[in-house]
PDB file of C-alpha atoms and ligand atoms in Angstrom:
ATOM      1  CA  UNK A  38     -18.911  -9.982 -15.526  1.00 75.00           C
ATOM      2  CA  UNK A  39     -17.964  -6.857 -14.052  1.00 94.00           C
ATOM      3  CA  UNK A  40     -20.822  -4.602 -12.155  1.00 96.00           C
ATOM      4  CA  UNK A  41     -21.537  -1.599 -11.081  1.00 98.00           C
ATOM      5  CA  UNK A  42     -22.394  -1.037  -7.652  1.00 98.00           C
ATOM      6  CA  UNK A  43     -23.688   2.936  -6.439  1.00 98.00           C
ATOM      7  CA  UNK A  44     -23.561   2.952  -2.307  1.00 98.00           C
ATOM      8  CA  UNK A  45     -25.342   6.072  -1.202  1.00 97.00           C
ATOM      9  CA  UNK A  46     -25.933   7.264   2.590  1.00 96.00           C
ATOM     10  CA  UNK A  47     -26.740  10.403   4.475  1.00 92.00           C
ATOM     11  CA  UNK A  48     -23.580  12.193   5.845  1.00 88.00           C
ATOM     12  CA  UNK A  49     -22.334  10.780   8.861  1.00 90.00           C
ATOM     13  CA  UNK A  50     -23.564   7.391   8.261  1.00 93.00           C
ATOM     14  CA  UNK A  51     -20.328   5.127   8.474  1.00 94.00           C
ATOM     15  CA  UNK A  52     -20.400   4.498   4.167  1.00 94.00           C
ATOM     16  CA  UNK A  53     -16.516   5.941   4.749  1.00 92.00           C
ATOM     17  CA  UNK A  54     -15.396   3.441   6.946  1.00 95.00           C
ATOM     18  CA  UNK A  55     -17.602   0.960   5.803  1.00 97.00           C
ATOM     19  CA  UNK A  56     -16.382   1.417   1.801  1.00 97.00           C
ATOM     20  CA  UNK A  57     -12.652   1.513   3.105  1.00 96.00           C
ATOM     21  CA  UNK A  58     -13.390  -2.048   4.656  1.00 98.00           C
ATOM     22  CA  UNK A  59     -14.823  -3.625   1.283  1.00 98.00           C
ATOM     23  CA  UNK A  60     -11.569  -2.317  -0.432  1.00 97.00           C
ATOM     24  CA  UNK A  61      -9.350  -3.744   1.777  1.00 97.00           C
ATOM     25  CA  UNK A  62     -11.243  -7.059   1.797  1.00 97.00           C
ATOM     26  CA  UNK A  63      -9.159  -9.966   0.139  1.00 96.00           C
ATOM     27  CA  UNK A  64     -12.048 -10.823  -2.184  1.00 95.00           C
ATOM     28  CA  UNK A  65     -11.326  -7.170  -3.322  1.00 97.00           C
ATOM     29  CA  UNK A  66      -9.187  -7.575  -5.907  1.00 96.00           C
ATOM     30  CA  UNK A  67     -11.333  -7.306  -8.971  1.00 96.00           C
ATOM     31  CA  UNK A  68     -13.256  -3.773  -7.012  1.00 97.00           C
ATOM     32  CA  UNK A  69     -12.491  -0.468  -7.295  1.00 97.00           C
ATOM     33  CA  UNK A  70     -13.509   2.682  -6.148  1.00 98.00           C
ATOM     34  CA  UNK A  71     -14.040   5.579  -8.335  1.00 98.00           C
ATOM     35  CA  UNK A  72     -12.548   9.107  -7.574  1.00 97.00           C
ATOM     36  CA  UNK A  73     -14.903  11.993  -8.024  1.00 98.00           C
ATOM     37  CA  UNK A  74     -13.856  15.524  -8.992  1.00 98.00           C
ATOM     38  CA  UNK A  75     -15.266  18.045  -6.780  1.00 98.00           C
ATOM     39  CA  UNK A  76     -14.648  22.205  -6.237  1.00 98.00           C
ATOM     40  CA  UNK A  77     -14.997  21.998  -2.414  1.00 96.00           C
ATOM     41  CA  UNK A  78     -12.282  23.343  -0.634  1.00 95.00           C
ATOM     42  CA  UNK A  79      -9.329  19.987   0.294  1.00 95.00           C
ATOM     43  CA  UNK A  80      -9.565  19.216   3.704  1.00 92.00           C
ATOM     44  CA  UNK A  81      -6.303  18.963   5.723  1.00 91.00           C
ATOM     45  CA  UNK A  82      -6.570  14.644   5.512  1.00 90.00           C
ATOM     46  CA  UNK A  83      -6.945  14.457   1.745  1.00 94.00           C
ATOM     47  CA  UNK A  84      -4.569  14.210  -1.045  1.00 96.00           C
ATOM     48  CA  UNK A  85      -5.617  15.834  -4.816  1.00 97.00           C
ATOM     49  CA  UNK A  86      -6.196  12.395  -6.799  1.00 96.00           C
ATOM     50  CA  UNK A  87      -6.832  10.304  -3.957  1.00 95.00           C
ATOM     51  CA  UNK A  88     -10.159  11.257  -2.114  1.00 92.00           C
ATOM     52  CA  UNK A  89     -10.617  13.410  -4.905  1.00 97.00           C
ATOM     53  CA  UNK A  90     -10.043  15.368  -7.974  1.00 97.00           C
ATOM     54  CA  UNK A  91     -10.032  18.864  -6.649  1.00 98.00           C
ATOM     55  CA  UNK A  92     -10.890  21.491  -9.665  1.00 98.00           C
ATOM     56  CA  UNK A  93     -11.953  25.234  -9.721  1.00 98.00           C
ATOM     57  CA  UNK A  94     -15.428  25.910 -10.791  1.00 98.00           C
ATOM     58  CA  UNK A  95     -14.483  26.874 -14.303  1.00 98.00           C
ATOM     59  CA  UNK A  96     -12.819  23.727 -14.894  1.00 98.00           C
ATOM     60  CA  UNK A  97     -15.576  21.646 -13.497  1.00 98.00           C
ATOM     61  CA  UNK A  98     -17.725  24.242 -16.055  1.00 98.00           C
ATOM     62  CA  UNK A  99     -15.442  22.819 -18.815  1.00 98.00           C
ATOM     63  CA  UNK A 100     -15.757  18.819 -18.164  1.00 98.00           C
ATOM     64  CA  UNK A 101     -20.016  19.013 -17.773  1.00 98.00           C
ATOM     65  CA  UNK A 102     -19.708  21.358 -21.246  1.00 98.00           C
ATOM     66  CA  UNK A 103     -17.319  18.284 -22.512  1.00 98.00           C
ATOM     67  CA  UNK A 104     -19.805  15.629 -21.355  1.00 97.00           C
ATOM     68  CA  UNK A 105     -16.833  14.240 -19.154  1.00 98.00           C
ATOM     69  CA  UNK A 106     -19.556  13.290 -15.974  1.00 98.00           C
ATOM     70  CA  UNK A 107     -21.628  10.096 -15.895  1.00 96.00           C
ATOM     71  CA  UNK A 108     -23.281  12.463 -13.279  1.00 97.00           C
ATOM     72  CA  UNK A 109     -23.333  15.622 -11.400  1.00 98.00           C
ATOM     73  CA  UNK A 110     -24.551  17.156  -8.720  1.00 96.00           C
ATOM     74  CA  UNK A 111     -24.486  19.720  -6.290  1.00 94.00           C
ATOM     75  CA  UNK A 112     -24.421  18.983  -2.899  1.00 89.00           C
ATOM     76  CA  UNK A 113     -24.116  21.584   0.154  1.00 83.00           C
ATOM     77  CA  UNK A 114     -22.615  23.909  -1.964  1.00 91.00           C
ATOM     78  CA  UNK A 115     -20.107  22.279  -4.335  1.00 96.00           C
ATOM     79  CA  UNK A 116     -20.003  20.670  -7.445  1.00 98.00           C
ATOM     80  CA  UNK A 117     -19.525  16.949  -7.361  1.00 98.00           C
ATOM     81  CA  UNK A 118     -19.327  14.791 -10.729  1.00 98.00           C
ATOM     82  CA  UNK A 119     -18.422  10.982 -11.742  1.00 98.00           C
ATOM     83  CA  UNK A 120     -15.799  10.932 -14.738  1.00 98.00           C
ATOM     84  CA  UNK A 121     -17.356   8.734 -17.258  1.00 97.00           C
ATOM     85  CA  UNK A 122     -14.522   7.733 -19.250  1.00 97.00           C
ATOM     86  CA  UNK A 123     -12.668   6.129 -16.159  1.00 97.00           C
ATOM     87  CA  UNK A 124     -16.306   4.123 -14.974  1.00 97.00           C
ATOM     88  CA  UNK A 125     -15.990   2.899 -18.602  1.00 96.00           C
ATOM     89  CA  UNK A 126     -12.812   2.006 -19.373  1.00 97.00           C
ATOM     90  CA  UNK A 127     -12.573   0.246 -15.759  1.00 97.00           C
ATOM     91  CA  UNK A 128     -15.643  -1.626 -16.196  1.00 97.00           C
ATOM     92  CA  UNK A 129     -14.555  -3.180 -19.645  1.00 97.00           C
ATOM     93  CA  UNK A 130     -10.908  -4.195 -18.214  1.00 97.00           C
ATOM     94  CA  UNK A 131     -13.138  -6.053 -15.555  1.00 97.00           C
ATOM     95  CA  UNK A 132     -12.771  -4.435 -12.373  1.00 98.00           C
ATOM     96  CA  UNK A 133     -16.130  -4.252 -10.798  1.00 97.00           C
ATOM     97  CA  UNK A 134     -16.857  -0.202  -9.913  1.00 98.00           C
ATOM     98  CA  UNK A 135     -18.415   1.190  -6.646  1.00 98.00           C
ATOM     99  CA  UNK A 136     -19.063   4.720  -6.667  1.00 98.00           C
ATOM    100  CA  UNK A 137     -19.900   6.774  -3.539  1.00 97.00           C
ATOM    101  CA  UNK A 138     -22.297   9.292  -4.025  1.00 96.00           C
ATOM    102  CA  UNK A 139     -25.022  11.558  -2.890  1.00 92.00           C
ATOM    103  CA  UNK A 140     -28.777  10.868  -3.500  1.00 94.00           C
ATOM    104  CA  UNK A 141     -29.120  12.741  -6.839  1.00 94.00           C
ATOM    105  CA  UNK A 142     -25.838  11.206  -8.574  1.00 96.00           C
ATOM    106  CA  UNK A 143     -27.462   7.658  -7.426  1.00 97.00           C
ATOM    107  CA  UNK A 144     -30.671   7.917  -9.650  1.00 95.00           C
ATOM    108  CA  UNK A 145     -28.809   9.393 -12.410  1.00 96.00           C
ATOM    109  CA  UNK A 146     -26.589   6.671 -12.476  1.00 97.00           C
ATOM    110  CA  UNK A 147     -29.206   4.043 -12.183  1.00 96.00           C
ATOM    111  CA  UNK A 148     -31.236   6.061 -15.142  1.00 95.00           C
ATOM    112  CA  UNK A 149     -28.201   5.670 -17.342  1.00 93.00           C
ATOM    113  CA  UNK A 150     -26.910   1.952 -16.573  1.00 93.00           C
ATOM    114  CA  UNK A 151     -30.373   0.391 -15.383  1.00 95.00           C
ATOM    115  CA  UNK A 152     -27.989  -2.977 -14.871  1.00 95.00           C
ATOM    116  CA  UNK A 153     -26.238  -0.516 -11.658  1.00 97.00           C
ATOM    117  CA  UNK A 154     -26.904  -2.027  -8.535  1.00 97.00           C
ATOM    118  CA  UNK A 155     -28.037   0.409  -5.981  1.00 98.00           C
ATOM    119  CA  UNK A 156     -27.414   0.487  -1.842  1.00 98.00           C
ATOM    120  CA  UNK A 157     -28.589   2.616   0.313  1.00 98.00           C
ATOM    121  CA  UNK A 158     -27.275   3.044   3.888  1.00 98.00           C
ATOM    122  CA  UNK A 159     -29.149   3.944   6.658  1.00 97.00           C
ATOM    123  CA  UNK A 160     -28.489   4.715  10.350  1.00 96.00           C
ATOM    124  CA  UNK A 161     -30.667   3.326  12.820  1.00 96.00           C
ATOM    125  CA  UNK A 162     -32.022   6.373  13.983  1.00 95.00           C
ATOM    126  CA  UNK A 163     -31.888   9.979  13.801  1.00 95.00           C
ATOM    127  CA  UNK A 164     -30.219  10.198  17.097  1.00 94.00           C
ATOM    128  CA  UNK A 165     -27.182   7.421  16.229  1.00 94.00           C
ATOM    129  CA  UNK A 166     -26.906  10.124  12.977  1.00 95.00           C
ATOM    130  CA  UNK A 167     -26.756  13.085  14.966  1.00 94.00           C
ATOM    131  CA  UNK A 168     -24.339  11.530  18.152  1.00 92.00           C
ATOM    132  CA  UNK A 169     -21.774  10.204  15.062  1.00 92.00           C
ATOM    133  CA  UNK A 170     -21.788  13.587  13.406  1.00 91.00           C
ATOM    134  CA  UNK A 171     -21.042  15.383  16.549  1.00 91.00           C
ATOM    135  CA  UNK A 172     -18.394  12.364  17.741  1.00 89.00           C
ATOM    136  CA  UNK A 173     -16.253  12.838  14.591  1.00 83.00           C
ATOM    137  CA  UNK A 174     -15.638  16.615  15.495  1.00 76.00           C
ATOM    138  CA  UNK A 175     -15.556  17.783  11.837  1.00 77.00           C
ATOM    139  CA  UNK A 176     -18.546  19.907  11.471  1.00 80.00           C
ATOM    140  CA  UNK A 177     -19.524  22.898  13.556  1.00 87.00           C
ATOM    141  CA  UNK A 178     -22.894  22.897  15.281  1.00 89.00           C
ATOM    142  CA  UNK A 179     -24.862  24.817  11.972  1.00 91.00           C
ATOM    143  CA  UNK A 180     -22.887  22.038  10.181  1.00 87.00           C
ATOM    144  CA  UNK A 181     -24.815  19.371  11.908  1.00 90.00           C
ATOM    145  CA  UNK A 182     -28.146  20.839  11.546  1.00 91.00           C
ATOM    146  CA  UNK A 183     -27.567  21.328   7.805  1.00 88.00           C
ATOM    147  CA  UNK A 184     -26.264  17.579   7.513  1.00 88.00           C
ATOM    148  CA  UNK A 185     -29.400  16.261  10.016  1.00 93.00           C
ATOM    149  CA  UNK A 186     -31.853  18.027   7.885  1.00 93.00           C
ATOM    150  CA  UNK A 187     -30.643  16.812   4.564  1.00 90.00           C
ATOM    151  CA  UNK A 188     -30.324  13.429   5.469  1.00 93.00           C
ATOM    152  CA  UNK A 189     -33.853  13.503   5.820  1.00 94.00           C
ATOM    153  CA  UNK A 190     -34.331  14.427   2.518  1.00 93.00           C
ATOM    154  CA  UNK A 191     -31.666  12.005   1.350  1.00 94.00           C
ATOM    155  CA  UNK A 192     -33.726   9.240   3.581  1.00 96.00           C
ATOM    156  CA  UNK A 193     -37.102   9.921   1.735  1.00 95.00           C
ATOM    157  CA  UNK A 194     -35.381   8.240  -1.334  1.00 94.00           C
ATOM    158  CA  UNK A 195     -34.242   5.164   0.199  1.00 92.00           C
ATOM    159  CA  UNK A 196     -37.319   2.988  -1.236  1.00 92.00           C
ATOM    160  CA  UNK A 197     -35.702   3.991  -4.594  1.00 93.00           C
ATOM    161  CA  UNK A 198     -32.731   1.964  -4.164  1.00 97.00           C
ATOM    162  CA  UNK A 199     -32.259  -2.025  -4.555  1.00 96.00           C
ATOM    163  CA  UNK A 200     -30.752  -2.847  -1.076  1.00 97.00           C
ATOM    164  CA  UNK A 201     -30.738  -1.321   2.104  1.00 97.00           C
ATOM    165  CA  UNK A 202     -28.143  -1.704   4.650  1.00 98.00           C
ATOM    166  CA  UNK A 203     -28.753  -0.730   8.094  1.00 97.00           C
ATOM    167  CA  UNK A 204     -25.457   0.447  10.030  1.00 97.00           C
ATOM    168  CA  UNK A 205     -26.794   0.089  13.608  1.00 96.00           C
ATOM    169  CA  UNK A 206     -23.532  -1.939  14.021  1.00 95.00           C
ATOM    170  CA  UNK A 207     -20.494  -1.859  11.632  1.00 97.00           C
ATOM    171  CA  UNK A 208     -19.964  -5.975  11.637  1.00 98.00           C
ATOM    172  CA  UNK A 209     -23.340  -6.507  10.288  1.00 98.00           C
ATOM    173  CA  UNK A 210     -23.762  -3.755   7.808  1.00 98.00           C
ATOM    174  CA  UNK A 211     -20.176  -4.957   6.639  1.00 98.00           C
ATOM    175  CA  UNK A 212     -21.434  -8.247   6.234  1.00 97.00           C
ATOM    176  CA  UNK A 213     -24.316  -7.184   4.383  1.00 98.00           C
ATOM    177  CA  UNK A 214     -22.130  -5.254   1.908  1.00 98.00           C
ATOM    178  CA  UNK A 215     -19.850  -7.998   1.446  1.00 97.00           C
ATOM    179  CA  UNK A 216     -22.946 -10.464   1.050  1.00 96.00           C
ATOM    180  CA  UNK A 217     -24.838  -7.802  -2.203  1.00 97.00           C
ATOM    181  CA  UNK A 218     -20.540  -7.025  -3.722  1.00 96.00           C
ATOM    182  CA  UNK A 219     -18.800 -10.001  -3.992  1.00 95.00           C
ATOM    183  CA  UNK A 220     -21.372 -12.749  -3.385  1.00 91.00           C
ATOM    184  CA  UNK A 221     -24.415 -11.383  -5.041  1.00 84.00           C
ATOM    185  CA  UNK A 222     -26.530 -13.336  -2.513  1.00 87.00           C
ATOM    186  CA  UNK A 223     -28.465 -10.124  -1.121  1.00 89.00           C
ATOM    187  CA  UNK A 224     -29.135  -9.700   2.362  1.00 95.00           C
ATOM    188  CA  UNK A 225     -30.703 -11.847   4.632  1.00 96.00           C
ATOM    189  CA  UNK A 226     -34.380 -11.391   5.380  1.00 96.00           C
ATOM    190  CA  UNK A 227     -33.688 -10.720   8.853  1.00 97.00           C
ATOM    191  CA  UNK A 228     -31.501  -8.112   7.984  1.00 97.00           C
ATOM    192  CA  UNK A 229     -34.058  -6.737   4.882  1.00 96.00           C
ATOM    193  CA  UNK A 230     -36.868  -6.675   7.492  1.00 97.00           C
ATOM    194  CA  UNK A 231     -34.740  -4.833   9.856  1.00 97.00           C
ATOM    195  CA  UNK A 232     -33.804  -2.017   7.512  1.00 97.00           C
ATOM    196  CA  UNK A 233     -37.537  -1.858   6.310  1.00 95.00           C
ATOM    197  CA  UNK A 234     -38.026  -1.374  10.243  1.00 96.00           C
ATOM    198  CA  UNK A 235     -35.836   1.414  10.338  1.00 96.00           C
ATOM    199  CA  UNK A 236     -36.418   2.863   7.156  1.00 96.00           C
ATOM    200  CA  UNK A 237     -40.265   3.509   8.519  1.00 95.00           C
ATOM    201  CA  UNK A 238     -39.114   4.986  11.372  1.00 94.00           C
ATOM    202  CA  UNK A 239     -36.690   7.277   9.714  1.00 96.00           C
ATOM    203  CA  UNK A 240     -39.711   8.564   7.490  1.00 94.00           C
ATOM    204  CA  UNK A 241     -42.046   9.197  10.293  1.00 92.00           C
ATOM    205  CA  UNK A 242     -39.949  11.247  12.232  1.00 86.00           C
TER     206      UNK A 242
HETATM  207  P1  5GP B 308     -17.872  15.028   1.057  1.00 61.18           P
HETATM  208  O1  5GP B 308     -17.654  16.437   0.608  1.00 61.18           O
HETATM  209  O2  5GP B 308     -18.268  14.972   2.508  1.00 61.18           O
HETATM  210  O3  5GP B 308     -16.703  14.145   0.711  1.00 61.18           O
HETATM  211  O4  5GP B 308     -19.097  14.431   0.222  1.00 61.18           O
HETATM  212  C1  5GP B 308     -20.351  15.052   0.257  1.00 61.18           C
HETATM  213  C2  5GP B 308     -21.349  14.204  -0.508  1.00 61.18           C
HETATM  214  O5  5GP B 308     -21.058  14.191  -1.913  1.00 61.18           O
HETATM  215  C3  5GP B 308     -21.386  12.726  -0.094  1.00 61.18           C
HETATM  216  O6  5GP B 308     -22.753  12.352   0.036  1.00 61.18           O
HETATM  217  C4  5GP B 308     -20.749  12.011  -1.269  1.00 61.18           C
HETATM  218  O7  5GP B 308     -21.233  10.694  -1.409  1.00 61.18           O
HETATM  219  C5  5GP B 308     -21.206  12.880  -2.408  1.00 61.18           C
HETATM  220  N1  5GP B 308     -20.393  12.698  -3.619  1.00 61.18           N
HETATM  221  C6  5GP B 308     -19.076  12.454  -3.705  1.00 61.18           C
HETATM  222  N2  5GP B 308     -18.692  12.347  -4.987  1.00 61.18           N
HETATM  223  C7  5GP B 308     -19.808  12.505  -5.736  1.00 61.18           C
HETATM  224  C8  5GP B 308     -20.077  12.492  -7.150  1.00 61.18           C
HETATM  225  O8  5GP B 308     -19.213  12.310  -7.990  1.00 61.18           O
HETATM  226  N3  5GP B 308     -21.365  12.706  -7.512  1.00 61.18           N
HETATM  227  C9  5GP B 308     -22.373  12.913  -6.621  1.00 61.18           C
HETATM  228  N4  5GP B 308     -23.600  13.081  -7.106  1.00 61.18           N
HETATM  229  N5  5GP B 308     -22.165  12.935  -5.302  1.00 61.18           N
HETATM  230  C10 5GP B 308     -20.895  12.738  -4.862  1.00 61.18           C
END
């Protein structure tokens, strides 16, 4: 039966790399990755139609008006929205869905298909967060600040989700995605306790 998985993280977490590695996973071949539309600006790396579907805001207007979005949101100051009819039409040929998004899109989703499986990815700490967001030389230093402070909002929704993953090592948070995608056996309570460890942490700091 084909599934719906929604992998959520705060910015800078690794759910990039770590998504990448699921899809290029041999046990793959029944998973794909949905492709948002968004109005932020392209970024020199990406391809319109590959990371994304890149619109203007009146045509992004148009599709929420048309009820084209499973979900939308707005995150640091762009639209970003799920096309519904591909999530559908994929899911009934079979091909399990994972869809990347922020916080927000994650609890709509869940609202809408309560069968969704929901992951949440954490970092360790808030100092592995800030030292990968400054080591992948993308964002300025105001960047980082805005990106540090709203994963901590982002992190005081984690208990919402079904499963969370700590990355404090990519191995092991790969594992556990493999483990909740294509075996449905969960994480390991080692693991659980771990990111129930960290998860506290995040929240009191
Ligand atoms: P970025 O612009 O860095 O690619 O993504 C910024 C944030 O938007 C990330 O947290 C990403 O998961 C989220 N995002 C990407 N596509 C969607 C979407 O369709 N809906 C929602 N709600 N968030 C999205």
């Amino acid at each position: 039966m084909a599934h719906l998985f929604v992998i959520s993280a705060p910015s800078g977490t690794g759910k990039t790399s770590l998504i990448h590695a699921i899809l290029n996973d041999e046990m793959s071949e029944k998973t794909k990755l949905g492709i948002s539309c968004t109005t932020r600006k392209i970024r020199d790396d990406e391809e319109n139609g590959v990371s994304y579907f890149f619109l203007k805001e009146d045509e992004f207007s148009q599709k929420i008006n048309d009820d084209e979005f499973l979900e939308f949101a707005e995150v640091f100051g762009n639209f970003y929205g799920t096309p519904k009819a591909w999530v559908l039409s994929t899911l009934s040929e079979g091909y399990n869905v994972i869809l990347e998004l922020d916080v927000q899109g994650a609890i709509q989703v869940k609202k809408a298909f309560p069968e969704a499986t929901t992951i949440f990815i954490i970092p360790p700490s808030y100092a592995d967060l800030e030292n990968r967001l400054s080591k992948r030389n993308q964002d300025s230093q105001a960047e980082i600040k805005k990106r540090l402070s709203k994963a901590k909002e982002e992190i005081k929704s984690g208990e919402d989700f079904e499963y969370l993953v700590t990355n404090d090592n990519f191995d092991s948070a790969f594992a556990d995605l493999t483990s909740i995608v294509f075996s449905n056996k969960g994480i390991s309570s080692e693991r659980k306790n771990l990111a129930s460890k960290c998860l506290d942490h995040l929240l009191d700091h």
